[in-house]
Coordinates of C-alpha atoms and ligand atoms in Angstrom, one line a residue:
M122 CA -1.9 -14.3 -75.8
T123 CA 0.6 -12.3 -73.8
Q124 CA 2.0 -13.9 -70.6
D125 CA 0.0 -11.3 -68.6
E126 CA -3.2 -12.2 -70.3
L127 CA -2.5 -15.9 -69.9
F128 CA -2.1 -15.3 -66.2
K129 CA -5.5 -13.6 -65.9
V130 CA -7.1 -16.4 -67.9
L131 CA -5.5 -18.9 -65.6
V132 CA -6.8 -17.3 -62.5
A133 CA -10.3 -17.2 -64.0
H134 CA -10.0 -20.9 -65.0
C135 CA -8.9 -21.9 -61.5
K136 CA -12.1 -20.4 -60.1
E137 CA -14.5 -21.6 -62.8
Y138 CA -13.3 -25.3 -62.4
G139 CA -13.1 -25.4 -58.7
F140 CA -9.3 -25.2 -58.2
I141 CA -8.9 -22.0 -56.3
F142 CA -11.4 -19.5 -54.8
P143 CA -10.6 -16.1 -53.3
S144 CA -11.2 -16.5 -49.6
S145 CA -14.4 -15.0 -48.1
E146 CA -15.5 -14.1 -51.5
I147 CA -19.1 -13.3 -50.4
Y148 CA -17.6 -10.5 -48.3
D149 CA -15.5 -9.3 -51.3
G150 CA -12.5 -11.5 -50.4
L151 CA -9.5 -11.1 -48.1
S152 CA -6.3 -9.9 -49.7
A153 CA -3.7 -12.6 -50.5
V154 CA -5.7 -15.4 -48.9
Y155 CA -7.1 -18.1 -51.1
D156 CA -9.1 -21.3 -50.6
Y157 CA -8.7 -24.5 -52.5
G158 CA -11.8 -26.0 -54.1
Q159 CA -12.8 -29.5 -54.9
M160 CA -10.3 -30.0 -57.7
G161 CA -7.6 -27.9 -56.1
V162 CA -7.5 -29.9 -52.9
E163 CA -6.9 -33.1 -54.9
L164 CA -4.1 -31.7 -56.9
K165 CA -2.6 -30.1 -53.8
N166 CA -2.7 -33.4 -51.9
N167 CA -1.1 -35.2 -54.8
I168 CA 1.8 -32.7 -54.9
K169 CA 2.3 -33.1 -51.1
S170 CA 2.1 -36.9 -51.4
Y171 CA 4.8 -36.9 -54.1
W172 CA 7.1 -34.8 -52.0
W173 CA 6.4 -36.7 -48.8
Q174 CA 7.0 -40.1 -50.4
A175 CA 10.1 -38.9 -52.2
M176 CA 11.5 -37.7 -48.9
T177 CA 10.5 -40.3 -46.4
R178 CA 10.1 -43.5 -48.5
L179 CA 13.1 -43.1 -50.8
N180 CA 15.5 -42.1 -48.0
E181 CA 15.8 -44.5 -45.1
N182 CA 17.3 -41.8 -43.0
I183 CA 14.5 -39.2 -43.4
V184 CA 11.5 -39.3 -41.1
G185 CA 8.5 -37.0 -40.9
I186 CA 6.8 -35.0 -38.2
D187 CA 3.8 -32.7 -37.8
S188 CA 4.4 -30.0 -35.3
C189 CA 2.1 -27.1 -34.3
V190 CA 1.7 -23.7 -35.7
F191 CA 2.0 -22.2 -32.2
M192 CA 5.4 -22.5 -30.5
H193 CA 7.0 -21.0 -27.4
P194 CA 7.7 -17.4 -28.2
K195 CA 11.4 -17.9 -27.4
T196 CA 11.6 -20.1 -30.5
W197 CA 11.4 -16.9 -32.6
V198 CA 13.9 -15.1 -30.6
A199 CA 16.4 -18.0 -31.0
S200 CA 15.7 -18.2 -34.7
G201 CA 16.3 -14.5 -35.3
H202 CA 12.8 -13.9 -36.6
V203 CA 11.8 -11.4 -33.8
A204 CA 14.9 -9.2 -34.5
A205 CA 15.4 -9.7 -38.3
F206 CA 12.4 -11.1 -40.2
N207 CA 11.7 -7.7 -41.7
D208 CA 11.0 -6.3 -45.1
P209 CA 11.7 -2.6 -46.0
L210 CA 8.5 -1.1 -47.0
I211 CA 7.7 2.2 -48.8
D212 CA 4.4 3.8 -49.7
N213 CA 3.5 5.9 -52.7
K214 CA 1.6 8.9 -51.4
D215 CA -0.5 9.4 -54.5
S216 CA -1.7 5.8 -55.2
K217 CA -1.6 4.9 -51.5
K218 CA -0.1 1.6 -52.6
R219 CA 2.6 -0.2 -50.5
Y220 CA 5.7 -1.7 -52.0
R221 CA 8.9 -3.5 -50.8
A222 CA 11.7 -1.0 -51.4
D223 CA 14.1 -3.9 -52.2
V224 CA 11.8 -5.3 -54.8
L225 CA 11.4 -2.0 -56.5
I226 CA 15.2 -1.7 -56.8
E227 CA 15.6 -5.4 -57.9
E228 CA 12.9 -4.9 -60.6
Y229 CA 14.8 -1.8 -61.8
L230 CA 18.0 -3.8 -62.0
G231 CA 16.1 -6.6 -63.8
K232 CA 15.0 -4.2 -66.5
I233 CA 18.5 -3.1 -67.1
E234 CA 19.5 -6.8 -67.4
E235 CA 16.6 -7.3 -69.9
K236 CA 17.9 -4.4 -72.0
M237 CA 21.4 -5.9 -72.1
N238 CA 20.0 -9.3 -73.1
K239 CA 17.9 -7.8 -75.9
E240 CA 21.1 -6.1 -77.2
V241 CA 22.8 -9.5 -77.2
E242 CA 19.9 -11.1 -79.1
K243 CA 20.2 -8.3 -81.7
G244 CA 23.9 -9.0 -82.1
R245 CA 23.3 -12.7 -82.4
K246 CA 20.9 -12.1 -85.3
R247 CA 23.2 -9.7 -87.0
F248 CA 26.4 -11.8 -86.7
G249 CA 24.9 -15.3 -87.1
E250 CA 27.3 -18.2 -86.7
S251 CA 30.3 -16.1 -85.9
F252 CA 28.7 -14.5 -82.9
D253 CA 30.9 -14.4 -79.8
E254 CA 28.6 -13.4 -76.8
E255 CA 31.4 -12.8 -74.3
K256 CA 33.3 -10.5 -76.6
F257 CA 30.1 -8.7 -77.6
R258 CA 29.3 -8.0 -74.0
E259 CA 32.8 -6.7 -73.4
T260 CA 32.8 -4.3 -76.3
N261 CA 29.3 -3.2 -77.4
P262 CA 28.9 0.5 -76.3
N263 CA 25.2 0.2 -75.5
I264 CA 25.8 -2.8 -73.3
L265 CA 28.8 -1.2 -71.6
R266 CA 26.7 1.9 -70.8
E267 CA 23.9 -0.2 -69.3
K268 CA 26.4 -2.4 -67.4
A269 CA 28.0 0.6 -65.8
K270 CA 24.6 1.8 -64.7
Y271 CA 23.7 -1.6 -63.4
D272 CA 27.0 -2.0 -61.4
E273 CA 26.6 1.4 -59.8
V274 CA 23.1 0.8 -58.5
H275 CA 23.8 -2.8 -57.6
N276 CA 26.8 -1.9 -55.5
R277 CA 24.9 0.8 -53.7
Y278 CA 22.0 -1.6 -53.2
V279 CA 24.2 -4.4 -51.7
A280 CA 25.9 -1.9 -49.4
A281 CA 22.5 -0.6 -48.2
E282 CA 21.3 -4.1 -47.6
E283 CA 24.3 -5.0 -45.6
A284 CA 24.2 -1.9 -43.5
N285 CA 20.4 -2.1 -43.2
D286 CA 20.5 1.6 -44.4
L287 CA 16.8 2.5 -45.0
K288 CA 17.6 6.1 -46.0
E289 CA 19.9 4.8 -48.8
Y290 CA 17.2 2.6 -50.1
K291 CA 15.0 5.6 -50.6
Q292 CA 17.8 7.6 -52.1
I293 CA 18.5 4.9 -54.7
I294 CA 14.8 4.8 -55.6
L295 CA 14.8 8.6 -56.0
D296 CA 18.1 8.7 -57.9
C297 CA 17.0 6.0 -60.3
N298 CA 13.7 7.8 -60.8
I299 CA 11.7 4.7 -59.9
V300 CA 8.1 5.5 -60.1
D301 CA 4.9 3.8 -58.8
P302 CA 3.5 1.8 -61.8
I303 CA 0.0 2.9 -60.7
S304 CA 0.3 6.6 -60.1
G305 CA 3.4 7.1 -62.2
T306 CA 4.9 9.4 -59.6
A307 CA 8.0 9.3 -57.4
N308 CA 6.1 10.8 -54.4
W309 CA 7.4 8.2 -51.9
T310 CA 7.3 8.0 -48.1
D311 CA 10.4 7.1 -46.1
V312 CA 11.4 3.5 -46.0
R313 CA 10.4 1.6 -42.8
Q314 CA 11.1 -1.9 -41.5
F315 CA 8.1 -4.1 -41.2
N316 CA 8.1 -7.4 -39.3
L317 CA 6.4 -10.1 -41.3
M318 CA 5.2 -12.3 -38.3
F319 CA 1.6 -12.4 -37.3
S320 CA 1.0 -12.4 -33.6
T321 CA -1.8 -13.3 -31.3
Q322 CA -2.4 -14.0 -27.6
I323 CA -2.6 -17.3 -26.0
S324 CA -4.9 -16.3 -23.0
N325 CA -7.1 -13.4 -22.2
T326 CA -5.1 -11.4 -19.7
G327 CA -3.7 -9.1 -22.4
A328 CA -0.3 -9.0 -20.8
D329 CA 2.7 -8.6 -23.1
D330 CA 4.2 -12.0 -22.4
D331 CA 1.0 -13.7 -23.6
K332 CA 2.1 -12.8 -27.2
I333 CA 2.7 -15.7 -29.4
Y334 CA 3.4 -15.9 -33.1
L335 CA 1.9 -17.8 -36.0
R336 CA 4.9 -19.6 -37.4
P337 CA 6.4 -17.9 -40.5
E338 CA 8.2 -21.1 -41.5
T339 CA 7.7 -24.7 -40.5
A340 CA 11.4 -25.4 -40.0
Q341 CA 11.6 -24.2 -36.4
G342 CA 9.1 -27.0 -35.5
I343 CA 11.7 -29.4 -36.7
F344 CA 14.6 -27.8 -34.8
I345 CA 12.7 -27.7 -31.5
N346 CA 11.9 -31.4 -31.9
Y347 CA 15.4 -32.4 -33.1
L348 CA 16.3 -34.1 -29.8
N349 CA 12.9 -35.9 -29.5
V350 CA 13.2 -37.4 -33.0
Q351 CA 16.9 -38.2 -32.8
K352 CA 16.5 -40.0 -29.5
T353 CA 13.1 -41.8 -30.0
G354 CA 13.9 -42.7 -33.6
R355 CA 17.5 -43.7 -32.7
M356 CA 18.6 -41.6 -35.7
K357 CA 22.2 -41.5 -36.6
V358 CA 23.7 -38.4 -38.2
P359 CA 23.4 -37.8 -41.1
F360 CA 19.6 -37.9 -41.0
G361 CA 16.7 -35.7 -42.0
I362 CA 13.3 -34.6 -40.7
A363 CA 10.6 -33.6 -43.1
Q364 CA 7.4 -31.7 -42.5
I365 CA 4.5 -30.3 -44.4
G366 CA 2.4 -27.5 -42.9
K367 CA 1.0 -24.0 -42.8
A368 CA 3.1 -20.9 -42.5
F369 CA 2.0 -17.3 -42.1
R370 CA 3.6 -14.1 -43.3
N371 CA 2.2 -10.6 -43.3
E372 CA 3.5 -10.0 -46.8
I373 CA 3.7 -6.3 -47.8
V374 CA 3.2 -6.9 -51.5
A375 CA 0.8 -9.7 -52.2
R376 CA -0.6 -9.3 -55.7
Q377 CA 0.5 -12.4 -57.5
F378 CA -2.3 -14.8 -56.8
I379 CA -1.1 -17.9 -54.9
F380 CA 2.6 -17.0 -55.6
R381 CA 2.7 -14.8 -52.5
M382 CA 0.1 -15.5 -49.9
R383 CA -0.3 -14.5 -46.3
E384 CA -1.3 -18.0 -45.3
F385 CA 0.4 -20.7 -47.2
E386 CA 1.9 -24.2 -47.0
Q387 CA 5.5 -25.3 -47.0
M388 CA 7.2 -28.6 -47.5
E389 CA 10.5 -28.4 -45.6
M390 CA 13.2 -30.9 -44.9
E391 CA 16.1 -30.3 -42.5
F392 CA 19.1 -32.6 -43.0
F393 CA 21.5 -32.8 -40.1
C394 CA 25.1 -33.6 -40.8
R395 CA 28.5 -33.5 -39.3
P396 CA 30.1 -30.0 -39.3
G397 CA 32.4 -29.7 -42.3
T398 CA 30.4 -32.1 -44.5
E399 CA 27.6 -29.6 -45.1
M400 CA 28.8 -28.3 -48.5
E401 CA 28.8 -31.9 -49.8
W402 CA 25.2 -32.4 -48.6
F403 CA 24.3 -29.0 -50.0
E404 CA 25.4 -30.1 -53.4
K405 CA 23.6 -33.4 -53.1
W406 CA 20.4 -31.9 -52.1
K407 CA 20.6 -29.3 -54.9
E408 CA 20.9 -32.2 -57.4
N409 CA 18.3 -34.3 -55.7
R410 CA 15.6 -31.6 -55.6
M411 CA 16.2 -30.5 -59.2
K412 CA 15.7 -34.1 -60.2
W413 CA 12.4 -34.2 -58.3
H414 CA 11.2 -31.2 -60.3
K415 CA 12.4 -32.4 -63.6
S416 CA 10.8 -35.8 -63.2
L417 CA 7.4 -34.2 -63.6
G418 CA 8.3 -33.6 -67.3
M419 CA 7.4 -29.9 -67.3
G420 CA 10.4 -28.9 -69.4
D421 CA 14.0 -28.9 -68.1
E422 CA 14.5 -25.5 -69.7
N423 CA 11.9 -24.0 -67.3
Y424 CA 14.1 -24.5 -64.2
R425 CA 17.3 -22.9 -63.1
F426 CA 19.4 -22.3 -60.0
H427 CA 19.9 -18.9 -58.7
D428 CA 22.7 -18.7 -56.1
H429 CA 22.3 -16.0 -53.4
E430 CA 24.9 -13.3 -53.4
K431 CA 23.8 -12.0 -50.0
L432 CA 23.3 -14.8 -47.5
A433 CA 20.7 -14.8 -44.7
H434 CA 22.0 -14.4 -41.2
Y435 CA 22.0 -18.2 -40.6
A436 CA 23.4 -19.5 -43.9
N437 CA 26.8 -20.2 -45.3
A438 CA 25.5 -21.2 -48.8
A439 CA 22.1 -20.7 -50.4
T440 CA 20.4 -21.2 -53.8
D441 CA 16.9 -21.0 -55.2
I442 CA 15.4 -23.3 -57.7
E443 CA 13.6 -20.9 -60.0
F444 CA 10.7 -21.8 -62.3
K445 CA 9.6 -20.0 -65.4
F446 CA 6.2 -18.6 -64.2
P447 CA 4.0 -16.6 -66.6
F448 CA 5.6 -13.5 -65.0
G449 CA 9.2 -14.7 -65.5
F450 CA 11.7 -16.9 -63.6
K451 CA 10.9 -16.7 -59.9
E452 CA 11.8 -18.7 -56.8
L453 CA 10.0 -21.9 -56.3
E454 CA 12.2 -23.6 -53.8
G455 CA 15.1 -22.6 -51.5
I456 CA 18.0 -24.7 -50.5
H457 CA 20.1 -23.4 -47.6
S458 CA 23.1 -24.5 -45.7
R459 CA 21.9 -23.2 -42.3
T460 CA 25.1 -24.2 -40.3
D461 CA 24.4 -24.9 -36.6
F462 CA 22.7 -21.5 -36.3
D463 CA 19.3 -22.8 -35.3
L464 CA 20.2 -25.7 -33.0
G465 CA 23.0 -23.7 -31.5
N466 CA 20.7 -20.8 -30.6
H467 CA 18.0 -23.1 -29.2
Q468 CA 20.7 -24.7 -27.1
K469 CA 21.7 -21.3 -25.8
L470 CA 18.3 -20.0 -25.1
S471 CA 16.7 -23.1 -23.7
G472 CA 19.7 -24.2 -21.6
R473 CA 19.2 -27.8 -22.9
K474 CA 22.1 -29.6 -24.4
I475 CA 21.3 -30.1 -28.1
Q476 CA 24.2 -32.2 -29.3
Y477 CA 24.9 -35.4 -31.1
F478 CA 27.3 -38.0 -29.7
E479 CA 29.1 -39.8 -32.6
P480 CA 30.0 -43.2 -31.4
E481 CA 32.7 -43.8 -34.0
T482 CA 34.7 -40.7 -33.1
E483 CA 33.5 -40.4 -29.6
E484 CA 32.8 -36.7 -30.3
S485 CA 29.9 -34.6 -29.3
Y486 CA 28.8 -31.7 -31.6
V487 CA 25.9 -29.5 -32.6
P488 CA 25.0 -30.9 -36.0
Y489 CA 25.1 -28.7 -39.1
C490 CA 21.9 -28.5 -41.2
V491 CA 21.0 -28.3 -44.9
E492 CA 17.4 -27.3 -45.6
T493 CA 15.2 -27.8 -48.6
S494 CA 12.1 -25.6 -48.5
I495 CA 9.4 -25.4 -51.1
G496 CA 6.0 -23.7 -51.1
V497 CA 3.1 -26.1 -51.9
D498 CA 1.1 -23.2 -53.4
R499 CA 4.0 -22.0 -55.6
M500 CA 4.4 -25.6 -56.8
F501 CA 0.7 -25.7 -57.5
L502 CA 1.0 -22.5 -59.5
A503 CA 4.0 -23.9 -61.4
V504 CA 2.0 -27.0 -62.4
L505 CA -1.1 -25.2 -63.4
S506 CA 0.6 -22.4 -65.3
H507 CA 2.7 -24.9 -67.2
S508 CA -0.3 -27.2 -67.9
Y509 CA -2.8 -24.7 -69.2
K510 CA -3.1 -24.8 -73.0
V511 CA -5.5 -23.6 -75.6
E512 CA -5.2 -26.0 -78.6
E513 CA -6.6 -26.0 -82.1
V514 CA -8.6 -29.2 -82.7
G515 CA -9.6 -28.7 -86.3
N516 CA -12.7 -27.1 -87.9
G517 CA -11.7 -23.8 -86.3
E518 CA -12.5 -25.2 -82.9
T519 CA -10.3 -25.0 -79.8
R520 CA -10.1 -26.8 -76.6
V521 CA -8.7 -25.8 -73.2
V522 CA -6.7 -28.6 -71.7
L523 CA -4.7 -28.9 -68.5
S524 CA -1.9 -31.3 -69.3
I525 CA -1.1 -31.9 -65.6
P526 CA 1.4 -34.7 -65.1
A527 CA -0.9 -37.7 -64.9
P528 CA 0.2 -39.1 -61.5
I529 CA -0.8 -35.8 -59.8
A530 CA -3.9 -35.0 -61.8
P531 CA -6.9 -34.4 -59.5
V532 CA -9.2 -36.8 -61.3
K533 CA -7.6 -39.8 -63.0
V534 CA -10.6 -41.2 -64.9
A535 CA -13.9 -40.1 -66.2
V536 CA -16.5 -42.8 -66.9
L537 CA -19.0 -41.7 -69.5
P538 CA -22.0 -43.8 -70.8
L539 CA -22.7 -42.8 -74.4
V540 CA -26.4 -42.5 -73.7
R541 CA -28.5 -42.4 -70.5
K542 CA -30.5 -45.5 -71.3
D543 CA -30.5 -49.2 -72.5
G544 CA -28.3 -50.4 -69.7
L545 CA -25.3 -48.2 -70.4
P546 CA -25.4 -46.3 -67.1
E547 CA -25.6 -49.6 -65.3
L548 CA -22.6 -51.0 -67.1
A549 CA -20.7 -47.7 -66.4
Q550 CA -21.4 -48.3 -62.8
K551 CA -19.8 -51.7 -63.0
V552 CA -16.7 -50.1 -64.6
I553 CA -16.6 -47.6 -61.7
D554 CA -16.8 -50.6 -59.2
E555 CA -13.8 -52.0 -61.0
I556 CA -11.6 -48.8 -60.7
K557 CA -12.9 -46.8 -57.7
Y558 CA -10.5 -48.4 -55.1
D559 CA -7.5 -47.3 -57.1
F560 CA -8.3 -44.0 -58.8
T561 CA -10.1 -40.8 -58.3
Y562 CA -12.9 -40.7 -60.9
Q563 CA -15.9 -38.7 -62.1
Y564 CA -19.2 -40.1 -63.6
D565 CA -20.8 -37.9 -66.2
E566 CA -23.8 -38.7 -68.3
K567 CA -25.0 -35.2 -69.3
D568 CA -24.6 -33.6 -72.7
A569 CA -23.0 -34.9 -75.9
I570 CA -19.8 -36.9 -75.5
G571 CA -17.7 -34.2 -77.1
R572 CA -18.8 -31.6 -74.5
R573 CA -18.1 -34.1 -71.7
Y574 CA -14.5 -34.7 -73.1
R575 CA -14.0 -30.9 -73.0
R576 CA -15.1 -30.6 -69.4
Q577 CA -12.6 -33.3 -68.5
D578 CA -9.8 -31.7 -70.5
A579 CA -10.4 -28.5 -68.6
I580 CA -9.7 -30.2 -65.3
G581 CA -6.8 -32.3 -66.7
T582 CA -8.3 -35.8 -66.5
P583 CA -5.8 -38.1 -68.2
F584 CA -8.4 -40.7 -69.3
C585 CA -12.0 -40.7 -70.4
V586 CA -13.6 -44.1 -70.6
T587 CA -16.7 -44.3 -72.8
V588 CA -19.2 -47.1 -72.4
D589 CA -21.3 -47.7 -75.6
Y590 CA -23.5 -50.4 -77.2
D591 CA -20.5 -52.5 -78.2
S592 CA -19.5 -52.6 -74.5
L593 CA -22.7 -54.5 -73.7
R594 CA -21.8 -57.1 -76.3
D595 CA -18.1 -57.6 -75.8
S596 CA -17.2 -56.0 -72.5
T597 CA -14.8 -53.5 -74.0
V598 CA -14.7 -49.7 -73.6
T599 CA -13.2 -46.8 -75.5
V600 CA -10.3 -45.1 -73.6
R601 CA -9.4 -41.6 -74.8
D602 CA -6.1 -40.1 -73.9
R603 CA -6.2 -36.5 -72.8
D604 CA -3.0 -35.3 -74.5
T605 CA -3.1 -37.1 -77.8
M606 CA -7.0 -37.4 -78.0
A607 CA -6.3 -40.9 -79.4
Q608 CA -8.9 -43.5 -78.6
E609 CA -8.4 -47.2 -78.2
R610 CA -10.6 -50.1 -77.4
V611 CA -9.8 -51.9 -74.2
P612 CA -11.4 -54.9 -72.4
I613 CA -12.9 -53.7 -69.1
S614 CA -10.8 -56.3 -67.3
E615 CA -7.6 -54.6 -68.5
L616 CA -8.7 -51.1 -67.7
R617 CA -7.2 -51.0 -64.2
S618 CA -3.7 -52.0 -65.2
L619 CA -3.7 -49.7 -68.2
I620 CA -4.7 -46.7 -66.2
D621 CA -2.4 -47.6 -63.4
S622 CA 0.6 -47.8 -65.7
K623 CA 0.2 -44.1 -66.5
V624 CA -1.1 -42.5 -63.3
N625 CA 0.6 -44.4 -60.4
L626 CA 2.8 -42.1 -58.3
A627 CA 5.4 -44.9 -58.1
N628 CA 6.2 -44.2 -61.8
L629 CA 7.4 -40.8 -60.8
L630 CA 9.2 -42.1 -57.7
R631 CA 11.1 -44.6 -59.8
K632 CA 12.6 -41.8 -61.9
L633 CA 14.4 -40.3 -58.8
Ligands
ATP95 P1 10.5 -14.7 -51.5 O1 11.9 -14.2 -51.7 O2 9.8 -15.0 -52.7 O3 9.7 -13.9 -50.5 P2 11.6 -16.3 -49.5 O4 13.0 -16.4 -49.9 O5 11.2 -15.4 -48.4 O6 10.7 -16.1 -50.7 P3 11.7 -18.8 -48.1 O7 11.7 -18.1 -46.7 O8 13.0 -19.3 -48.5 O9 11.1 -17.8 -49.1 O10 10.6 -19.9 -48.1 C1 10.7 -21.1 -48.7 C2 9.6 -21.3 -49.8 O11 8.3 -21.0 -49.3 C3 9.8 -20.4 -51.0 O12 10.7 -20.9 -51.9 C4 8.3 -20.4 -51.5 O13 8.1 -21.5 -52.4 C5 7.5 -20.5 -50.3 N1 7.0 -19.2 -49.9 C6 7.6 -18.2 -49.1 N2 6.8 -17.2 -48.9 C7 5.6 -17.5 -49.5 C8 4.4 -16.8 -49.6 N3 4.2 -15.6 -49.1 N4 3.4 -17.4 -50.3 C9 3.5 -18.6 -50.9 N5 4.7 -19.3 -50.8 C10 5.7 -18.8 -50.1

């Protein structure tokens, strides 16, 4: 299966098994808006819980808040979003499709990079052991030609970005002969700026100053509450404030399932520190967040850092943690050193003194801030795309299994009476009574046992517990492991601790 096909199959699987539904499907859906179903909500809550506990329980100096989607409109003036939260958009006149001009150019550059990498791989095969990649890149004529092309376009692109030169964006697209993948033509409109914030009105007078925004990031809810939390929580710098909540962006290109949505959820933590110490904290949080990701066991090779060359208006350092999605390495989380930009601007615009008095040095200052920001939905997609597997199970048969890390699996245990009679359902109920306070479970008595196992594999249930005739005699059950399909006989009285040892979130937290 190609990665493209895998992605399509995954989207279909998410719908078939109640993970994700297109929003308002009975009205043919709403673009880039998705709802989480009965399985999806459990997985999503578990991801959030893992993040929340890692932040607020494992760090004594991090506390959480839950601020509102609506904030005073001046918030977004102070944060720079009213003036600068724009994407350059371009339309193809033939396909009538809309694209981000910067993304079209970046994809073009990505293709050149891919060509160079392929050339390197060819060289590696040809020269075997003695292959020197650095030298090869410096001397191979094909690579040198591509590299010159890359540098020329890249330099123009960076300059255009810095100068916010929309005409130059279009010129680059035309000069590189970048065509619309749908119409195949270069019949482009001019490039325009497009603000990504959704707005609405708070009362019915319709006056302009009624306009408020749906927050495009949760972070500002933290900044405007900085003083409240610092004072009431008697927090000492350095300390952090964590928040999970909805964010809204009117994304221009939203065609990658839950990777880019117009309504999504973020898990953000703003860590306030003394000016001058921010780089140290930036490095610590990079390491800390990478550890959190890798603890899930989804393959260390599937993560990488990508440092930003061009920094956002508020940052003095920034990196992304990228994950290998079916469509390539893409941003999963951002880590930014935001300086005192946000608190400083809120101080200016609100007229309130937003400062920290450090008792040891008797100094007052606006704290600097390091942010970690991850999309819940992107994390969900990372987990599902990594977990989805089609496996041969002998006799030409296959099974579809979601090998979701057990502590965040939506259903932890399935309880299955072998037959629907002779007291087995009643005993199964007793087993449920034993485990229901600790684990999410499903009861299933329909169809042959093999088919029931397959249904559980398809939603990623780590354990299936089968109650059979021997169970009536000796109070033991068969426990089947999702990943190995191995079965073992276990006394009902030991079931809880066996399952707990594999699915308890604390097991993951202990790795951090
Ligand atoms: P991108 O470059 O992909 O648009 P970004 O750099 O604008 O992302 P940030 O503003 O740094 O993203 O947001 C932090 C995190 O929020 C991202 O790493 C991502 O996980 C998530 N996120 C951002 N935009 C979306 C979206 N439209 N849909 C889902 N998740 C998103």
